[in-house]
Amino acid sequence: MRVRASGLGKVYPGVDGAPPVRVLDGVSLDAEPGQVLAVIGESGSGKSTLLNLLGLLEPADAGEIRFDDAQVSHLGRRAQCRVRGTQIGYVFQAFLLLGSLTALDNVLLAARYVGRDRREAERDALTLMERLGVLHRRGHYPAQLSGGEQQRVAYCRAVLNRPPLLLADEPTGNLDDTHARVILDELGAQARERGATVILVTHRPDAAAAADASLRLAAGRLAGG
Amino acid sequence: MRRLFPRGYGFTVLGIAVGMAGLVALGAMAERISRFIEGGDRFVLGQISVAGEGMGMGAGFTAGGLLTAARIAEIAKVPGVALVQPQVMLPINPSTSSFMTLTQELLMGMDPSAPQANRNYQTLPIRKGRSLAPGDRGVAVLGIDFAASHKLDVGGVLPMGALQFQVVGILDKTLTAPDRFAMVSLEDARDVWLRRDPLLFRVFGSGGLTRADLNSGAAVAWQDGVDPDDLARRIQDRVKGVNVTIPSELSEMLRTSTAFFSALLIGIGTLALVIGGLSLANTVTAAVFERIRDFGVKRALGATDAQLLREVLGEALGVSLWGVGLGVALALGIGYGVDSRAVREGQQLFFFSPRLLGFTFVFAMLLGSLAAAYATLRITRLSPAEAIRRGT
C-alpha cells in the first residue's frame, strides 16, 4: 500500500499557561509498497507523533494522509477504526500487551475487532507464534514473559491480519541485540515477502542503514534523508 | 471458578463487595424493623380488638380489663359481627411495662376449637411439633424468639408460676409479635391469671364471676362486606362497658408510635444506598479509568466506541456480579453471626429478605453499568494515542 502524507502538522496545547508546542510542521513523505522507511531523529523531534498521525492514532492539525488513493486522515471515527483494524499493524516500543490476557489472547485481540473468524485467526496466530518462538508461552500472561518474548508476541499481534502497513515505534528500544535482530528481520521480511509498507522509527544505526529509505526529523521538520 | 473470575479485577471486586456488604447489612436491619412494623399493622387491621372498659387497649388487653361472657354475647349480636373469640393475654413477666405489647413476651390464651377471628392471621405456621388442639391442657406452643430466649424446644417445660406447660410446638418465624408469644389453651391462661391476680381470685371466689367471664379481651371478626371501622363504632355504641379499638385508628396509633423507627428505617436505607452506591460507582469507574491504556491499545487495533462500550459493560456486569455476590455473602455471614448470638436473647437484628437481595443485585448491575458506561464514554473522547500516553 502506498502511503503518502503531505504538509502534516501537529500542535499540542500548552499546559498551565505555557505556550503551545508545535511538534510537527509541514512534514511530507511517500512510502511505496514493499519499502522499509526509517524515520530517525533526536528525542523530541516528532518521530513518534508522525507515526501516530500516520497510524490514525491521533488527528493531524494540518495536512493530509492518503493510503493508495484514499484520503484517510479526514475519515469519520468509525471508518478510521476500520482502517486501523484492517490496514495498519502497530509495534510499540513498550509492547503494550494487555496484562489481563494470555499471550495467545493478546495476539488474537487484533482479529477481534475486525470480525475475523476466531478459529481461522487462532490457526494463524499459532503459526506466527511458532515462527517467532513463543508458541510454548501462549498460555502465559505478559508479566510472566521476558521483554524479548513480549515484543515477539506484540509483533505477532501486529501482523496477524496481514496489514498492508506496518508502523513500528522504536520496536527494539527495550530489547537486547539478539532479540532486536529478530524483530528487525521480521519487519524486513514483511516488506520483502508480501509487499507490506514498513515505517520504522529507530535510533539504531544498523536498522536505519538496512532500510530502503530514511528520513530525518529535527524539531518537527524534515531535515533531509 | 478461576476461569470465571475477571482477571485483574481482584481489588475492584473486593471494593464493590465491601460497599455491597454495607448496603445489604444496613438494608437487612431496615427490613427487620420494617417487617416488625408491617406485621403489627397487619395484625391490628385483621380484627377488631375489644377489651374491658376503663383500660386503654395497650394495657387492657394484657393487664386486667375484664371482658365478661355477657359482654361477649352482646358483641356477638351486633349486626355485622361474624364471630367473637375470647382471649386472655398476659405479660409473661408482670413487672415489665405493658405499654409496648408488640415487643414484650406474652402469654396468649385462646380456644383452639374456635375459628380464628383475625383475617390476616388465620393460621400461624408451625416449624416444629404441632399447634394447639381442642382439649389441650398443660401444653404450650411457643413463638420462635420466645423459645430461643428461654432455651426451650419441643418436649421442654415452661414454668408459669406454680403451673408448668409442656412445649408441644414451635411457631415458624413471623418477624412480628407472635415470635414472642407463648400460646396456651384459654382455660390454662385463665388459671395463670387467677393465680397471678389476688384481687381477681377473690372476686372469682366470691361467686361474682364464672370462668367464662375471665377474658382480658376478644378478637372480633366481621362479616364480608362490612366496614370494620363502622362495626367497631357500632359495638362501642351498643355494648356498654367495653373498650373497642377502631382498626384503622389503632393502625394509625401504631404507625405514630413507630414513627421514629420508620424515620430510622428511611435514614438507614438512604445511608445504605448512598454508601453502597458511591462505593460501587467509584470502584467501577476507577477500574475503567485504570485501564485507559488498554482502551488505547484496543482502539489502535480497530475497536469502535460501540465495541468498547459493549466489552466494558460486559466486564462491569461480571465484576459487579462478583462484587455483589461476595458482598451479599459477607453480609449474610456477619448477619447470621450476629443473629446467632442475639437469638439467645430472643432477638433478631437482620432480615435478608428476597426483595432486599433482589433489589441489591439489580441496583448493583444498573449502577455498575452506568458507572462503566460513563467512564468509557469519557475515555473514548480521547484519541488512541492520548489514551495510551495517559495510561503508560
mmCIF file of C-alpha atoms in Angstrom, chain A residues 55-224:
data_model
loop_
_atom_site.group_PDB
_atom_site.id
_atom_site.type_symbol
_atom_site.label_atom_id
_atom_site.label_comp_id
_atom_site.label_asym_id
_atom_site.label_seq_id
_atom_site.Cartn_x
_atom_site.Cartn_y
_atom_site.Cartn_z
ATOM 1 C CA GLY A 55 -1.463 5.321 12.125
ATOM 2 C CA LEU A 56 -4.580 7.452 12.717
ATOM 3 C CA LEU A 57 -3.929 7.246 16.441
ATOM 4 C CA GLU A 58 -4.412 10.981 16.747
ATOM 5 C CA PRO A 59 -5.702 13.637 14.381
ATOM 6 C CA ALA A 60 -3.392 15.933 12.461
ATOM 7 C CA ASP A 61 -3.894 19.673 12.803
ATOM 8 C CA ALA A 62 -2.736 20.253 9.278
ATOM 9 C CA GLY A 63 -2.081 18.287 6.106
ATOM 10 C CA GLU A 64 -3.486 15.033 4.819
ATOM 11 C CA ILE A 65 -2.703 11.341 4.664
ATOM 12 C CA ARG A 66 -3.527 9.013 1.787
ATOM 13 C CA PHE A 67 -3.440 5.226 1.680
ATOM 14 C CA ASP A 68 -3.168 4.467 -2.032
ATOM 15 C CA ASP A 69 -5.768 6.834 -3.460
ATOM 16 C CA ALA A 70 -7.959 7.092 -0.396
ATOM 17 C CA GLN A 71 -7.664 10.063 1.867
ATOM 18 C CA VAL A 72 -7.819 8.560 5.360
ATOM 19 C CA SER A 73 -6.863 11.475 7.591
ATOM 20 C CA HIS A 74 -10.301 13.046 7.424
ATOM 21 C CA LEU A 75 -12.452 9.940 7.728
ATOM 22 C CA GLY A 76 -15.086 9.678 10.439
ATOM 23 C CA ARG A 77 -14.351 7.902 13.735
ATOM 24 C CA ARG A 78 -15.939 4.610 12.718
ATOM 25 C CA ALA A 79 -14.250 4.498 9.334
ATOM 26 C CA GLN A 80 -10.894 5.257 10.929
ATOM 27 C CA CYS A 81 -11.446 2.355 13.357
ATOM 28 C CA ARG A 82 -11.972 0.062 10.386
ATOM 29 C CA VAL A 83 -8.825 1.340 8.649
ATOM 30 C CA ARG A 84 -6.773 0.885 11.823
ATOM 31 C CA GLY A 85 -8.075 -2.651 12.313
ATOM 32 C CA THR A 86 -7.681 -3.904 8.748
ATOM 33 C CA GLN A 87 -4.873 -1.930 7.184
ATOM 34 C CA ILE A 88 -2.434 -0.989 9.910
ATOM 35 C CA GLY A 89 -0.312 -3.042 12.280
ATOM 36 C CA TYR A 90 1.497 -1.369 15.163
ATOM 37 C CA VAL A 91 4.592 -2.440 17.034
ATOM 38 C CA PHE A 92 5.211 -0.233 20.070
ATOM 39 C CA GLN A 93 8.406 0.248 21.996
ATOM 40 C CA ALA A 94 6.596 -0.540 25.269
ATOM 41 C CA PHE A 95 4.965 -3.659 23.718
ATOM 42 C CA LEU A 96 1.557 -2.588 25.103
ATOM 43 C CA LEU A 97 0.271 -6.068 25.743
ATOM 44 C CA LEU A 98 -2.861 -6.358 27.866
ATOM 45 C CA GLY A 99 -1.904 -7.726 31.256
ATOM 46 C CA SER A 100 -5.217 -9.489 31.783
ATOM 47 C CA LEU A 101 -4.883 -11.585 28.614
ATOM 48 C CA THR A 102 -2.634 -14.540 27.815
ATOM 49 C CA ALA A 103 -0.050 -14.236 25.070
ATOM 50 C CA LEU A 104 -2.339 -16.018 22.613
ATOM 51 C CA ASP A 105 -5.331 -13.863 23.510
ATOM 52 C CA ASN A 106 -3.197 -10.745 23.096
ATOM 53 C CA VAL A 107 -2.339 -11.843 19.573
ATOM 54 C CA LEU A 108 -5.973 -12.696 18.828
ATOM 55 C CA LEU A 109 -7.070 -9.270 20.020
ATOM 56 C CA ALA A 110 -6.132 -7.967 16.562
ATOM 57 C CA ALA A 111 -8.746 -10.241 14.992
ATOM 58 C CA ARG A 112 -11.496 -9.485 17.492
ATOM 59 C CA TYR A 113 -12.420 -6.028 16.232
ATOM 60 C CA VAL A 114 -12.348 -6.732 12.516
ATOM 61 C CA GLY A 115 -14.811 -9.595 12.581
ATOM 62 C CA ARG A 116 -12.398 -12.366 11.652
ATOM 63 C CA ASP A 117 -13.402 -15.953 12.257
ATOM 64 C CA ARG A 118 -11.828 -16.846 15.601
ATOM 65 C CA ARG A 119 -10.819 -20.368 14.622
ATOM 66 C CA GLU A 120 -9.069 -19.216 11.466
ATOM 67 C CA ALA A 121 -7.414 -16.358 13.347
ATOM 68 C CA GLU A 122 -6.250 -18.733 16.071
ATOM 69 C CA ARG A 123 -4.688 -21.018 13.484
ATOM 70 C CA ASP A 124 -2.782 -18.073 12.023
ATOM 71 C CA ALA A 125 -1.815 -16.815 15.479
ATOM 72 C CA LEU A 126 -0.376 -20.192 16.498
ATOM 73 C CA THR A 127 1.587 -20.434 13.239
ATOM 74 C CA LEU A 128 3.006 -16.968 13.782
ATOM 75 C CA MET A 129 3.850 -17.637 17.406
ATOM 76 C CA GLU A 130 5.610 -20.836 16.457
ATOM 77 C CA ARG A 131 7.649 -18.972 13.857
ATOM 78 C CA LEU A 132 8.627 -16.348 16.422
ATOM 79 C CA GLY A 133 9.483 -18.993 19.049
ATOM 80 C CA VAL A 134 6.818 -18.041 21.563
ATOM 81 C CA LEU A 135 4.286 -20.808 20.957
ATOM 82 C CA HIS A 136 5.214 -22.521 24.226
ATOM 83 C CA ARG A 137 4.356 -19.284 26.032
ATOM 84 C CA ARG A 138 0.860 -18.935 24.552
ATOM 85 C CA GLY A 139 -0.869 -19.596 27.869
ATOM 86 C CA HIS A 140 1.276 -17.202 29.865
ATOM 87 C CA TYR A 141 0.430 -13.648 30.835
ATOM 88 C CA PRO A 142 2.659 -10.723 29.814
ATOM 89 C CA ALA A 143 4.060 -10.351 33.325
ATOM 90 C CA GLN A 144 5.362 -13.901 33.032
ATOM 91 C CA LEU A 145 7.229 -13.196 29.763
ATOM 92 C CA SER A 146 10.655 -11.677 29.169
ATOM 93 C CA GLY A 147 10.939 -8.390 27.274
ATOM 94 C CA GLY A 148 12.030 -10.219 24.117
ATOM 95 C CA GLU A 149 9.113 -12.603 24.339
ATOM 96 C CA GLN A 150 6.666 -9.774 24.928
ATOM 97 C CA GLN A 151 7.882 -7.924 21.853
ATOM 98 C CA ARG A 152 7.618 -11.046 19.733
ATOM 99 C CA VAL A 153 4.054 -11.555 20.961
ATOM 100 C CA ALA A 154 3.318 -7.887 20.206
ATOM 101 C CA TYR A 155 4.801 -8.381 16.740
ATOM 102 C CA CYS A 156 2.549 -11.401 16.134
ATOM 103 C CA ARG A 157 -0.442 -9.238 17.096
ATOM 104 C CA ALA A 158 0.663 -6.510 14.671
ATOM 105 C CA VAL A 159 0.903 -8.818 11.671
ATOM 106 C CA LEU A 160 -1.938 -11.254 12.418
ATOM 107 C CA ASN A 161 -4.339 -9.580 9.998
ATOM 108 C CA ARG A 162 -1.566 -9.205 7.362
ATOM 109 C CA PRO A 163 -1.971 -5.427 7.267
ATOM 110 C CA PRO A 164 -0.527 -3.654 4.219
ATOM 111 C CA LEU A 165 1.034 -1.006 6.502
ATOM 112 C CA LEU A 166 3.255 -1.757 9.482
ATOM 113 C CA LEU A 167 4.221 1.037 11.849
ATOM 114 C CA ALA A 168 6.948 0.309 14.361
ATOM 115 C CA ASP A 169 7.866 2.870 17.005
ATOM 116 C CA GLU A 170 11.298 2.032 18.421
ATOM 117 C CA PRO A 171 10.384 -1.670 18.325
ATOM 118 C CA THR A 172 13.837 -2.658 19.549
ATOM 119 C CA GLY A 173 14.275 0.074 22.141
ATOM 120 C CA ASN A 174 13.775 -2.265 25.093
ATOM 121 C CA LEU A 175 15.487 -5.314 23.631
ATOM 122 C CA ASP A 176 18.993 -6.745 23.588
ATOM 123 C CA ASP A 177 20.766 -7.120 20.253
ATOM 124 C CA THR A 178 19.734 -10.706 19.653
ATOM 125 C CA HIS A 179 16.045 -10.062 20.151
ATOM 126 C CA ALA A 180 16.249 -6.722 18.331
ATOM 127 C CA ARG A 181 17.676 -8.520 15.308
ATOM 128 C CA VAL A 182 14.781 -10.976 15.257
ATOM 129 C CA ILE A 183 12.196 -8.181 15.176
ATOM 130 C CA LEU A 184 14.054 -6.120 12.557
ATOM 131 C CA ASP A 185 14.497 -9.178 10.333
ATOM 132 C CA GLU A 186 10.810 -9.990 10.645
ATOM 133 C CA LEU A 187 9.784 -6.441 9.701
ATOM 134 C CA GLY A 188 12.089 -6.621 6.692
ATOM 135 C CA ALA A 189 10.570 -9.936 5.721
ATOM 136 C CA GLN A 190 7.068 -8.481 5.841
ATOM 137 C CA ALA A 191 8.107 -5.863 3.281
ATOM 138 C CA ARG A 192 10.023 -8.265 1.032
ATOM 139 C CA GLU A 193 7.772 -11.304 1.150
ATOM 140 C CA ARG A 194 4.304 -9.816 0.980
ATOM 141 C CA GLY A 195 4.865 -6.214 -0.053
ATOM 142 C CA ALA A 196 3.886 -4.525 3.200
ATOM 143 C CA THR A 197 4.897 -0.924 3.672
ATOM 144 C CA VAL A 198 7.013 -0.660 6.821
ATOM 145 C CA ILE A 199 7.644 2.669 8.505
ATOM 146 C CA LEU A 200 10.070 2.341 11.337
ATOM 147 C CA VAL A 201 11.105 4.868 13.958
ATOM 148 C CA THR A 202 14.514 3.883 15.247
ATOM 149 C CA HIS A 203 17.647 5.057 16.967
ATOM 150 C CA ARG A 204 19.663 2.078 15.778
ATOM 151 C CA PRO A 205 22.095 2.977 13.014
ATOM 152 C CA ASP A 206 22.063 -0.598 11.699
ATOM 153 C CA ALA A 207 18.282 -0.553 11.400
ATOM 154 C CA ALA A 208 18.341 2.753 9.583
ATOM 155 C CA ALA A 209 21.122 1.552 7.309
ATOM 156 C CA ALA A 210 19.195 -1.611 6.429
ATOM 157 C CA ALA A 211 16.070 0.375 5.478
ATOM 158 C CA ASP A 212 15.280 1.114 1.829
ATOM 159 C CA ALA A 213 14.963 4.793 2.638
ATOM 160 C CA SER A 214 15.149 7.040 5.632
ATOM 161 C CA LEU A 215 14.059 10.482 6.603
ATOM 162 C CA ARG A 216 15.419 12.593 9.401
ATOM 163 C CA LEU A 217 13.311 14.838 11.567
ATOM 164 C CA ALA A 218 14.656 17.777 13.516
ATOM 165 C CA ALA A 219 12.401 19.974 15.649
ATOM 166 C CA GLY A 220 9.322 18.725 13.830
ATOM 167 C CA ARG A 221 10.593 19.396 10.333
ATOM 168 C CA LEU A 222 12.155 17.233 7.675
ATOM 169 C CA ALA A 223 15.894 17.539 7.725
ATOM 170 C CA GLY A 224 16.685 15.525 4.581
#
